[in-house]
mmCIF file of C-alpha atoms in Angstrom:
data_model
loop_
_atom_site.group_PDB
_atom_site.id
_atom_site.type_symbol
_atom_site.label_atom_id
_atom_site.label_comp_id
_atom_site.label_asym_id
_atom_site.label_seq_id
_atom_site.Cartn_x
_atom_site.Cartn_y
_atom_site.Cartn_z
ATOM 1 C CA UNK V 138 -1.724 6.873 5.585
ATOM 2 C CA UNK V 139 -4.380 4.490 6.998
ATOM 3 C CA UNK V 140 -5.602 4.095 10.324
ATOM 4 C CA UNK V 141 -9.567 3.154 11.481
ATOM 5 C CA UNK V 142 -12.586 5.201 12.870
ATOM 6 C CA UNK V 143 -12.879 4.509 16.750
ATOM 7 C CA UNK V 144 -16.440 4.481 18.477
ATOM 8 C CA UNK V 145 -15.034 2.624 21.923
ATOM 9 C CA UNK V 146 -13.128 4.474 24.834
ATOM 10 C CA UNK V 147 -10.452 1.648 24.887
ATOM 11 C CA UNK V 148 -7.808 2.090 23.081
ATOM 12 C CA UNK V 149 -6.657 -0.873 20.316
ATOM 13 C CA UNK V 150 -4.096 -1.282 17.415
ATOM 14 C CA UNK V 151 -3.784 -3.453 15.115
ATOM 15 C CA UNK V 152 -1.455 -6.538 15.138
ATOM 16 C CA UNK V 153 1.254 -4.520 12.977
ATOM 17 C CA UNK V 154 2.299 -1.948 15.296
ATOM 18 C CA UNK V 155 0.134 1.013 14.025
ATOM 19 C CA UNK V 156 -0.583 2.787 16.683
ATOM 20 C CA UNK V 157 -3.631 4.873 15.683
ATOM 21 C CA UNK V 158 -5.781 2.352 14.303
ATOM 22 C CA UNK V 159 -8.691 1.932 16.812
ATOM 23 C CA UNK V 160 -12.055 -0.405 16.365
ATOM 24 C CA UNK V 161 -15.037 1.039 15.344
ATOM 25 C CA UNK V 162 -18.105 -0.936 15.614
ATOM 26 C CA UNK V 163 -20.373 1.233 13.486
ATOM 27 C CA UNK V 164 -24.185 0.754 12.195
ATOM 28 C CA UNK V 165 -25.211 -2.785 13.594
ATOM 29 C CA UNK V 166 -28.204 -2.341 10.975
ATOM 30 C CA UNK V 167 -26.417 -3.786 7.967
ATOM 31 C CA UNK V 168 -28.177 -5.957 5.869
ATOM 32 C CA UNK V 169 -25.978 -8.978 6.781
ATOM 33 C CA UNK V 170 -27.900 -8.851 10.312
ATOM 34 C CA UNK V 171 -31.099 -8.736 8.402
ATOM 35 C CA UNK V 172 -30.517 -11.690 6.335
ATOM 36 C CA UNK V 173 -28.998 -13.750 9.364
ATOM 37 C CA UNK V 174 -31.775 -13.020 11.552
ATOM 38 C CA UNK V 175 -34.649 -13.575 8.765
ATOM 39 C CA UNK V 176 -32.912 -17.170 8.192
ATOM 40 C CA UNK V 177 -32.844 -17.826 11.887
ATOM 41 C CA UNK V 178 -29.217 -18.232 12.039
ATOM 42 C CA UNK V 179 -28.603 -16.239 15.176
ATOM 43 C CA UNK V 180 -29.854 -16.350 18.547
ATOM 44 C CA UNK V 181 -31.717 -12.493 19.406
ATOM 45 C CA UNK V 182 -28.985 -12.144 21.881
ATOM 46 C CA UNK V 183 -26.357 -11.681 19.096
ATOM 47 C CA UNK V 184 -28.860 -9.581 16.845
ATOM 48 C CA UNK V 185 -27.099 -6.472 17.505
ATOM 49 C CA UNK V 186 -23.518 -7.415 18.471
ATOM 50 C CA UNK V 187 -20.538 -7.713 16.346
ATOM 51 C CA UNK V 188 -16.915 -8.736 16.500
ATOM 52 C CA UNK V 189 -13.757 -6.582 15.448
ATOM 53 C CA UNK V 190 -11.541 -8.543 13.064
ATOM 54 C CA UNK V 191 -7.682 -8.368 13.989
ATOM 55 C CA UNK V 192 -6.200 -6.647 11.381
ATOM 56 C CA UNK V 193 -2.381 -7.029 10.230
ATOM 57 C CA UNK V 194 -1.237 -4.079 7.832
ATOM 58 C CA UNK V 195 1.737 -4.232 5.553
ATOM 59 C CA UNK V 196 2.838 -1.186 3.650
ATOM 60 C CA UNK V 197 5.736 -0.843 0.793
ATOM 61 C CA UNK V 198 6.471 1.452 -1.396
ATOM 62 C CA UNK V 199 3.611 0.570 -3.871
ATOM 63 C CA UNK V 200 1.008 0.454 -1.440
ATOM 64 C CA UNK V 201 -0.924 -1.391 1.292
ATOM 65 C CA UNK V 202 -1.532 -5.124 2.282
ATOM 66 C CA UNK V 203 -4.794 -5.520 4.531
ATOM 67 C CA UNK V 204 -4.875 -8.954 5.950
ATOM 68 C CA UNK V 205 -8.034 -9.590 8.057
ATOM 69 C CA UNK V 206 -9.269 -12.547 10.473
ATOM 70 C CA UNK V 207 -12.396 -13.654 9.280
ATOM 71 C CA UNK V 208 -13.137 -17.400 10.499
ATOM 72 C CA UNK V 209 -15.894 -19.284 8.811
ATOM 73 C CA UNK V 210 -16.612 -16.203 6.565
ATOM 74 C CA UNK V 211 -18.000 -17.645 2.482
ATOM 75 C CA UNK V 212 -17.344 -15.185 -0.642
ATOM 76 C CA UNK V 213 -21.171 -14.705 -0.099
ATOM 77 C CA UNK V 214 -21.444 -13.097 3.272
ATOM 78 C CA UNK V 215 -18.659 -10.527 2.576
ATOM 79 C CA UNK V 216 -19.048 -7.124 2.230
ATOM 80 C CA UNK V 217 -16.635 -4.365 1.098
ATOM 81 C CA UNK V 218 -17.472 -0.772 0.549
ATOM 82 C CA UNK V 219 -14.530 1.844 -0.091
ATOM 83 C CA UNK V 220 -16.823 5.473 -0.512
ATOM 84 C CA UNK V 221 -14.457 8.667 -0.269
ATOM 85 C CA UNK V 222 -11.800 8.001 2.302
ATOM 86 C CA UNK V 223 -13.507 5.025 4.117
ATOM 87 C CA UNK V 224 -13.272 1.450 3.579
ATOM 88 C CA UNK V 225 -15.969 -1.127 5.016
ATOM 89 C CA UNK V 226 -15.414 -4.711 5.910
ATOM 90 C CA UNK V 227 -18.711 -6.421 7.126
ATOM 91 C CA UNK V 228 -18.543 -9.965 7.178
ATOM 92 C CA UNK V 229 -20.711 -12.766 8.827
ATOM 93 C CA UNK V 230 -19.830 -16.625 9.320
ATOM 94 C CA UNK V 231 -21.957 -19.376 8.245
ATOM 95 C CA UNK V 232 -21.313 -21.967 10.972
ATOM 96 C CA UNK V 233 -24.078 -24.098 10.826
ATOM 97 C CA UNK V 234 -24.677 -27.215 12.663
ATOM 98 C CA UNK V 235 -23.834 -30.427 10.137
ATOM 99 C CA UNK V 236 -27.087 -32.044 8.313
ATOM 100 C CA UNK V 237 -29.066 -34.300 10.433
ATOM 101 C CA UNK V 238 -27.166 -32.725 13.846
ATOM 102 C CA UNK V 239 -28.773 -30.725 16.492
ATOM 103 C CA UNK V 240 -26.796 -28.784 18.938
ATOM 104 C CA UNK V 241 -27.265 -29.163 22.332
ATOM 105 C CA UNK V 242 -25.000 -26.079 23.840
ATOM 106 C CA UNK V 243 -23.625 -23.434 21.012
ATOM 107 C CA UNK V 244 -20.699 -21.259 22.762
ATOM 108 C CA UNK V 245 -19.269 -20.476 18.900
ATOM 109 C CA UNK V 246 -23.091 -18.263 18.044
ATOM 110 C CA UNK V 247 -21.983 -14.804 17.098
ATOM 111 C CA UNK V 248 -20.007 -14.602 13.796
ATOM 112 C CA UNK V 249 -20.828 -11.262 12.489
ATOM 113 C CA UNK V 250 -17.577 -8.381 11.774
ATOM 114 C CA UNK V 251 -17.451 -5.129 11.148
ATOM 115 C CA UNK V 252 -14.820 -3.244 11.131
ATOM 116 C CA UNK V 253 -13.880 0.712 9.378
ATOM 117 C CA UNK V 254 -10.854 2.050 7.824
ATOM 118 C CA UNK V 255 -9.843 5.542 7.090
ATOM 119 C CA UNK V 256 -7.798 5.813 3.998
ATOM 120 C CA UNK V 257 -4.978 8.539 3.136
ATOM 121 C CA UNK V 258 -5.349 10.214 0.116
ATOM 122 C CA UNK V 259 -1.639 8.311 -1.015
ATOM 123 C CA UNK V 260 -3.972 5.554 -1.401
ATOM 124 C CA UNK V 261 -5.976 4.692 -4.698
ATOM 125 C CA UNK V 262 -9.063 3.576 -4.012
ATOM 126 C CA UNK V 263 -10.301 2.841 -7.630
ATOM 127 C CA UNK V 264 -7.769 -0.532 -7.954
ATOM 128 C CA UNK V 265 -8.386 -2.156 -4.551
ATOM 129 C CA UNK V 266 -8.443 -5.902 -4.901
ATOM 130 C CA UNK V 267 -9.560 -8.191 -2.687
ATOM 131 C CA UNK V 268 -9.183 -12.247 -1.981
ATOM 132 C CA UNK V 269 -10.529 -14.626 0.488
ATOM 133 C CA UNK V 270 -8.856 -17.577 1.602
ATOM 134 C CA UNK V 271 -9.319 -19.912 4.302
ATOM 135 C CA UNK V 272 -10.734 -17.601 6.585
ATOM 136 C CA UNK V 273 -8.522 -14.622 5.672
ATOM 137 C CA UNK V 274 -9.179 -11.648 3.609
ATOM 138 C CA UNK V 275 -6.376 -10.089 2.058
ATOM 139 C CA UNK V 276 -6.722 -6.238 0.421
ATOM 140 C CA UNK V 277 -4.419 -4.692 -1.759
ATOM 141 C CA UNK V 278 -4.553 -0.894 -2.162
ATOM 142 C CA UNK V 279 -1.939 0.904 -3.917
ATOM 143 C CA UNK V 280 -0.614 3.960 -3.670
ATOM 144 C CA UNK V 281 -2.042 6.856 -6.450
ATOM 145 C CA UNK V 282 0.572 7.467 -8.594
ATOM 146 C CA UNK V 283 1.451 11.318 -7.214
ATOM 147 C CA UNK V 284 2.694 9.143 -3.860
ATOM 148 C CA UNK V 285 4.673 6.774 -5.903
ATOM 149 C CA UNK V 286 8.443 6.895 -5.759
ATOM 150 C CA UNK V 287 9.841 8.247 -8.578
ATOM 151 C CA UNK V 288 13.330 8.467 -10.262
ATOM 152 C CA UNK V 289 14.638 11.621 -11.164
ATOM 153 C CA UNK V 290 17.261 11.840 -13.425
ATOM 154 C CA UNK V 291 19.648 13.832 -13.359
ATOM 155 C CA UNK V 292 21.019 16.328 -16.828
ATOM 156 C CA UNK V 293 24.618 16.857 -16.804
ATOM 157 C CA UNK V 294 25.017 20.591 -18.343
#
């Protein structure tokens, strides 16, 4: 029903045991990296480099629960795309140094994610929802109502 796009030889799954979802680090061209790098945010070494989100995924029987790892990420610098049968996450912190404060030795530089989702066709794309909370994004996607359980009930003749 779900599982994510791999570009890496490794092999990965996420935290919730499904064992075909692999990372996929994509187009490093997004227009996150533009903004970051126009505003100087970034060192050039991390222009091009992004992180994988772990990823824990919950299904019932009305659907999906995506819960993603995204430290330091505002409602601003998130960006989700479902188009066809793929779903997008690209995300980018905005740990900046505090007002007044310059740092002497940054080890905590690179906070750009990326990460891409292939989606069954159980799933119904048009009534995702989405929420970000301290540092975790949580995605809903139901199932389409043809992969619903039903009741049938049963004539007596």
């Amino acid at each position: 029903m779900f599982g994510s796009k791999s570009t890496q030889t490794s092999p990965s799954t996420t935290r919730s045991g499904y064992g075909n979802a692999a990372l996929q680090n994509g187009d490093t061209s997004s227009e996150l990296t533009q903004q970051s790098q126009q505003q100087g945010r970034q060192p050039a070494r991390y222009a091009n480099a992004t992180l994988t989100p772990p990823v824990d995924v919950v299904e019932d029987s009305t659907g999906i629960t995506l819960y993603a790892d995204l430290p330091g990420v505002p409602k601003e610098n998130l960006k989700l795309q479902v188009e066809a049968d793929t779903l997008t996450i690209e995300a980018e912190s905005a740990l900046a140094a505090p007002e007044g404060l310059q740092s002497s030795h940054t080890e905590v530089g690179l906070g750009r994610f990326h990460r891409v989702f292939s989606l069954s066709k159980e799933l119904d794309t048009e009534n995702v929802s989405a929420e970000l909370a301290q540092g975790v994004l949580k995605l809903r996607i139901p199932k389409a109502a043809h992969a619903q359980p039903r009741r049938i009930n049963v004539k007596v003749a």
